[in-house]
mmCIF file of C-alpha atoms in Angstrom:
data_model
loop_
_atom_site.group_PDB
_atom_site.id
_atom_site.type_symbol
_atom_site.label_atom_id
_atom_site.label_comp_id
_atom_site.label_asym_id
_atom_site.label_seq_id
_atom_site.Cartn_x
_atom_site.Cartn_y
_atom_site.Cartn_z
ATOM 1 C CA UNK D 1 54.491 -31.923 -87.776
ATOM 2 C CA UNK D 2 51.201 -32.708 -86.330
ATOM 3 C CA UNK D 3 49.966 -36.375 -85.519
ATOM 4 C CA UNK D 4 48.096 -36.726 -88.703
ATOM 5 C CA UNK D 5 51.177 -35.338 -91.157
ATOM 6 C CA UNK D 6 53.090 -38.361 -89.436
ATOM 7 C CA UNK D 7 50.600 -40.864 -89.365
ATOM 8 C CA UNK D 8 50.150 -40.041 -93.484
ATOM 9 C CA UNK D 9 53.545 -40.029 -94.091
ATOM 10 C CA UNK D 10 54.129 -43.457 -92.611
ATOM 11 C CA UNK D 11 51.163 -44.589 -94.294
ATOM 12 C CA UNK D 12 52.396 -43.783 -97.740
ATOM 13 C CA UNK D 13 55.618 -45.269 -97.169
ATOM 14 C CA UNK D 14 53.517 -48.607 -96.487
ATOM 15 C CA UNK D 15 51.418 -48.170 -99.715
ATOM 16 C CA UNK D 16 54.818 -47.609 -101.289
ATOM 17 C CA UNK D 17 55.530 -51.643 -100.596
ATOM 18 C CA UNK D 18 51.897 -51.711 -101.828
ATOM 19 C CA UNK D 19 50.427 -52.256 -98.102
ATOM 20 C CA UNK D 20 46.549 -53.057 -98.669
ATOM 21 C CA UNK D 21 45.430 -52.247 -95.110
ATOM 22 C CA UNK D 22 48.141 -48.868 -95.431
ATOM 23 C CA UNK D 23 46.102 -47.833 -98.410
ATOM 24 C CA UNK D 24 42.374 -48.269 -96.706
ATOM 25 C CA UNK D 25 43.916 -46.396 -92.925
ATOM 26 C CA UNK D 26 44.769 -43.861 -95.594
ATOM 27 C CA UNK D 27 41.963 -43.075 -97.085
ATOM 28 C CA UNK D 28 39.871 -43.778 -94.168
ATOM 29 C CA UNK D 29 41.977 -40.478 -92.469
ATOM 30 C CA UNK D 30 42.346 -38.504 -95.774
ATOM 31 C CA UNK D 31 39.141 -39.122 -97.900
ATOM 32 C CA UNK D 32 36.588 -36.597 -96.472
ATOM 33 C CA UNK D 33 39.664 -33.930 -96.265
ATOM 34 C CA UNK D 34 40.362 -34.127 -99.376
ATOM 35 C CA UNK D 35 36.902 -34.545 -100.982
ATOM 36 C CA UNK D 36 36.017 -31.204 -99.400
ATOM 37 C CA UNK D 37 39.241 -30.090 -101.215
ATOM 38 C CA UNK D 38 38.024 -31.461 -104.504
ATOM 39 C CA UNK D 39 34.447 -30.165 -104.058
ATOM 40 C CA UNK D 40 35.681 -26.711 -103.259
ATOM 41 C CA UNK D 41 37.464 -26.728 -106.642
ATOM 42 C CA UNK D 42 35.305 -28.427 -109.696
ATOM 43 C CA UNK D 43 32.035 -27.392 -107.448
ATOM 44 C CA UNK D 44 30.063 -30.955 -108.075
ATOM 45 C CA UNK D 45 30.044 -33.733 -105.606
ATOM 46 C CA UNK D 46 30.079 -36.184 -108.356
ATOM 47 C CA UNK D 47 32.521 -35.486 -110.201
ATOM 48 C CA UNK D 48 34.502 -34.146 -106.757
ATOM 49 C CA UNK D 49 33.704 -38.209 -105.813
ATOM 50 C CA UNK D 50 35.254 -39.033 -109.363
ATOM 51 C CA UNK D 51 38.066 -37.623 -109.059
ATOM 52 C CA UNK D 52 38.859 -38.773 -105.300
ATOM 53 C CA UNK D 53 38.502 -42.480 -106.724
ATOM 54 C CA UNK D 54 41.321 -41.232 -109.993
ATOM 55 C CA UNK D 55 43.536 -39.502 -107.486
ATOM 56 C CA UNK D 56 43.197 -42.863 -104.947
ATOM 57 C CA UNK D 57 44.021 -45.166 -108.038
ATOM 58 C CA UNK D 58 47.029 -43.261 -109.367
ATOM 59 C CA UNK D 59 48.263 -43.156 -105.526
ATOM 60 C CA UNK D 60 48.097 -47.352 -105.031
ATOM 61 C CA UNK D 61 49.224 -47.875 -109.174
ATOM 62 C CA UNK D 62 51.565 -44.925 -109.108
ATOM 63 C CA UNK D 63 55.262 -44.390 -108.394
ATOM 64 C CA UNK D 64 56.414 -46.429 -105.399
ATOM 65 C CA UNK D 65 58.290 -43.053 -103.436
ATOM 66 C CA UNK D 66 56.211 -40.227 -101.889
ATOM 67 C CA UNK D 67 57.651 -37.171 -100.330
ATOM 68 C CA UNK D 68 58.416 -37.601 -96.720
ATOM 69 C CA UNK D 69 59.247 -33.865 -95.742
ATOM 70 C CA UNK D 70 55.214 -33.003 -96.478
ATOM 71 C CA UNK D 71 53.105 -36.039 -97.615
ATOM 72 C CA UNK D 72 49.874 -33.900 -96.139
ATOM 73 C CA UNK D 73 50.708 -31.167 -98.714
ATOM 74 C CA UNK D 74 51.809 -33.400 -101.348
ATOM 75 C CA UNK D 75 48.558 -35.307 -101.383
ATOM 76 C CA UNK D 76 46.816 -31.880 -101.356
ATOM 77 C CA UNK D 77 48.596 -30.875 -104.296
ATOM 78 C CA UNK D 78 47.967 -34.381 -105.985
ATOM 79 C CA UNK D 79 44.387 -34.182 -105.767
ATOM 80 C CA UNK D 80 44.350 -30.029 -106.698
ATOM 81 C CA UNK D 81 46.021 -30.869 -109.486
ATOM 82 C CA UNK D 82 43.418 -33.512 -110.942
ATOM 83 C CA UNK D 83 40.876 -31.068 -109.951
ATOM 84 C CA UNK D 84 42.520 -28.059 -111.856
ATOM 85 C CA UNK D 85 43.283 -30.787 -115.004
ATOM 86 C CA UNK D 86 39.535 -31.627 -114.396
ATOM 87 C CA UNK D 87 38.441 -27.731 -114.965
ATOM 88 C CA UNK D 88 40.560 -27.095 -118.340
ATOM 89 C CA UNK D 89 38.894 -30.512 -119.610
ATOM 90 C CA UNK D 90 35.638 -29.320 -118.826
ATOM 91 C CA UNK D 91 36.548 -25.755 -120.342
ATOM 92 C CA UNK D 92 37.950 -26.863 -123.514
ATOM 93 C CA UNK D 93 35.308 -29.634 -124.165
ATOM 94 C CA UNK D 94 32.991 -26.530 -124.023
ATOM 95 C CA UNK D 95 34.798 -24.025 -126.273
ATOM 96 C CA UNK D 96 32.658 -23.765 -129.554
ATOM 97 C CA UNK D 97 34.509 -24.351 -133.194
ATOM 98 C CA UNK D 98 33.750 -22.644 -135.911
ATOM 99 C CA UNK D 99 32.463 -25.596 -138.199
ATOM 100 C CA UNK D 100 32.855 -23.901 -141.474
ATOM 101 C CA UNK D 101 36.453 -24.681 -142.542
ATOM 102 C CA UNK D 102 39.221 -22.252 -142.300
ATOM 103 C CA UNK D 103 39.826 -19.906 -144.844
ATOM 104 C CA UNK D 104 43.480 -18.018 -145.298
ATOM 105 C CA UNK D 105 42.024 -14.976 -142.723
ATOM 106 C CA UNK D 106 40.853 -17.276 -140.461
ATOM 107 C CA UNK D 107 44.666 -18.940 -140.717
ATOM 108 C CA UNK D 108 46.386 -15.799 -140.657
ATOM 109 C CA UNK D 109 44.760 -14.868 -137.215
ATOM 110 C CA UNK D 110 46.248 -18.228 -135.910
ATOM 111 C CA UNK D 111 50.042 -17.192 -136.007
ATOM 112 C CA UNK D 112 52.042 -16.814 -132.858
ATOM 113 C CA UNK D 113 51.728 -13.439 -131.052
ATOM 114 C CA UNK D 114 55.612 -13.300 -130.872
ATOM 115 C CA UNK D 115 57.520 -11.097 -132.922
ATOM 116 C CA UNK D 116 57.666 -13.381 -136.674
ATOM 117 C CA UNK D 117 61.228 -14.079 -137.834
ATOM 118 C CA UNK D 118 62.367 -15.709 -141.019
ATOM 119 C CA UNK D 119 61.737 -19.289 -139.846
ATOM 120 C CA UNK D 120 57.979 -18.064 -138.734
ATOM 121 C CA UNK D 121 57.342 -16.845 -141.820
ATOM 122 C CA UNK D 122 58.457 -19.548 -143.604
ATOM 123 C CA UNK D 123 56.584 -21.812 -142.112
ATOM 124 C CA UNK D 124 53.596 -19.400 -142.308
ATOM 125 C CA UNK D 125 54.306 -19.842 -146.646
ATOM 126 C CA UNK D 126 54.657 -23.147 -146.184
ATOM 127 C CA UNK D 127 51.261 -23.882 -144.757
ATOM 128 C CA UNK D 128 49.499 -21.133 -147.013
ATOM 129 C CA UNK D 129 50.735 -23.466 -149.688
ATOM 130 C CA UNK D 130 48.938 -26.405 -148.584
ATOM 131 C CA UNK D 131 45.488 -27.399 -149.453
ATOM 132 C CA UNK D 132 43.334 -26.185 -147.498
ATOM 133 C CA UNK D 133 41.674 -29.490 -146.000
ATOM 134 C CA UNK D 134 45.249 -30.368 -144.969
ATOM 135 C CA UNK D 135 45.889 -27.104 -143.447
ATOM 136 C CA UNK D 136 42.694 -27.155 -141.261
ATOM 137 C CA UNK D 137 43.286 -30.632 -140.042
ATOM 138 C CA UNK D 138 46.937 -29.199 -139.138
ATOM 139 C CA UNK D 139 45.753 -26.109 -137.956
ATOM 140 C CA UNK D 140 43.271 -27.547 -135.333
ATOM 141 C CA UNK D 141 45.746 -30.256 -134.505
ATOM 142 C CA UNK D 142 48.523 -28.354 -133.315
ATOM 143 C CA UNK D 143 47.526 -24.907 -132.809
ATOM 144 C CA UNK D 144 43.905 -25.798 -131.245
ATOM 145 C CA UNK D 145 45.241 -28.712 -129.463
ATOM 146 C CA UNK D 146 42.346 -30.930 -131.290
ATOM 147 C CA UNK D 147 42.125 -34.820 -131.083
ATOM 148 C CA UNK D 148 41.891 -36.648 -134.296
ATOM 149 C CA UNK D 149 38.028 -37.630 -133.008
ATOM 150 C CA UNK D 150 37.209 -33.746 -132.292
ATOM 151 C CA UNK D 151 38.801 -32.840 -135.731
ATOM 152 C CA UNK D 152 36.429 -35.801 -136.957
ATOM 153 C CA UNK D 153 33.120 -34.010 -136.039
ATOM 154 C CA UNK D 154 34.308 -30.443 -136.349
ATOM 155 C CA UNK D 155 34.956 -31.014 -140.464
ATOM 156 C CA UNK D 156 32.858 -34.154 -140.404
ATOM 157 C CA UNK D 157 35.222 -36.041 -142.280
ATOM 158 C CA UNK D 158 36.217 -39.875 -141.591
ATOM 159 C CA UNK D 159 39.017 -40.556 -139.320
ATOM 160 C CA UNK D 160 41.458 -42.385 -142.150
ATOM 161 C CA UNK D 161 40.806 -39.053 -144.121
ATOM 162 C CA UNK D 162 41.531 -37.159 -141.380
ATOM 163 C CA UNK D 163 44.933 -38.841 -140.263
ATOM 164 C CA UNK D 164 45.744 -39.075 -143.522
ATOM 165 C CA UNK D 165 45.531 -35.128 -144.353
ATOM 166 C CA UNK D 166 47.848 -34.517 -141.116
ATOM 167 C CA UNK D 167 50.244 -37.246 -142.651
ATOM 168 C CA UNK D 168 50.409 -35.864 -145.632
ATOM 169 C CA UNK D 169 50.073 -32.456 -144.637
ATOM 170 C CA UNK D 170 53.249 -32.881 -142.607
ATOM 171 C CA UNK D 171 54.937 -34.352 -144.840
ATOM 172 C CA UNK D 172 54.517 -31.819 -147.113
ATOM 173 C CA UNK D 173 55.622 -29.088 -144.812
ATOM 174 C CA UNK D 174 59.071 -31.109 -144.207
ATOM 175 C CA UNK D 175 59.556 -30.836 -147.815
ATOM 176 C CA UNK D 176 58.457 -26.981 -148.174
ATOM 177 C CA UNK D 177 60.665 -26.340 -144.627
ATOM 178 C CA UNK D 178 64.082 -28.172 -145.813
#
């Protein structure tokens, strides 16, 4: 273990019993390490400098044990991982919806690429026999991953009609599934 791998790992054992002047040696030895490391993923200093600030705050509010084997590698890891969460945000806040509602083609190309069994296809019935602003609002929920705000703007619909198509909608499929 070299100086430094020590010299973290004792420091994180301090900010553990939430040691202020732990947390500042820390990032005074880590911070331009691991913004480097940050930069070299998301490729923007400011959001590089972002992120550095999230992955400092979730160290001092987060769980009070760190590793003690590697804490170099697992603060590393910590802050590749925000980086790498950072990316698919970006990514998916870019990905273009359709904004014309979903028709039962446009449905039918949704369906899991395994092999369809009886329960599959059930449930494939079951949501063909929904209306079709209910099965939209479902649709982009669960198999787009949507927020109730993006569904919002992608059918521009209000939010209480929104939630209240997924409520319903879901409710509905319990019935058609049992």
């Amino acid at each position: 273990m070299s100086v430094d791998t020590i010299e973290i790992g004792h420091l994180l054992s301090r900010i553990a019993l939430r040691d202020r002047k732990a947390f500042e040696a820390l990032y005074v030895l880590t911070n331009a390490r691991l913004f480097c490391l940050l930069k070299s993923i998301v490729k923007d200093e400011q959001i590089a400098a972002d992120l550095l600030q999230e992955g400092f705050l979730k160290l001092w509010f987060g769980r009070p044990s760190y590793p003690i084997n590697h804490p170099w590698a697992w603060l590393c890891q910590s802050m590749r991982n925000l980086a790498i969460d950072e990316l698919r945000r970006a990514r998916y806040t870019k990905e273009e919806f359709r904004a014309e509602p979903m028709n039962e083609t446009d449905f039918l190309s949704v369906r899991p690429s395994h092999n369809p069994d009886a329960h599959s296809q059930k449930m494939q019935d079951c949501l063909l026999a929904l209306s079709v602003e209910k099965r939209n609002v479902i649709v982009l929920a669960y198999e787009h991953g949507m927020s109730h705000q993006e569904i919002v703007k992608h059918v521009s619909t209000p939010l209480g009609t929104v939630k209240s198509w997924i409520r319903r909608g879901l409710m509905e499929l319990k019935k058609c599934l049992n």
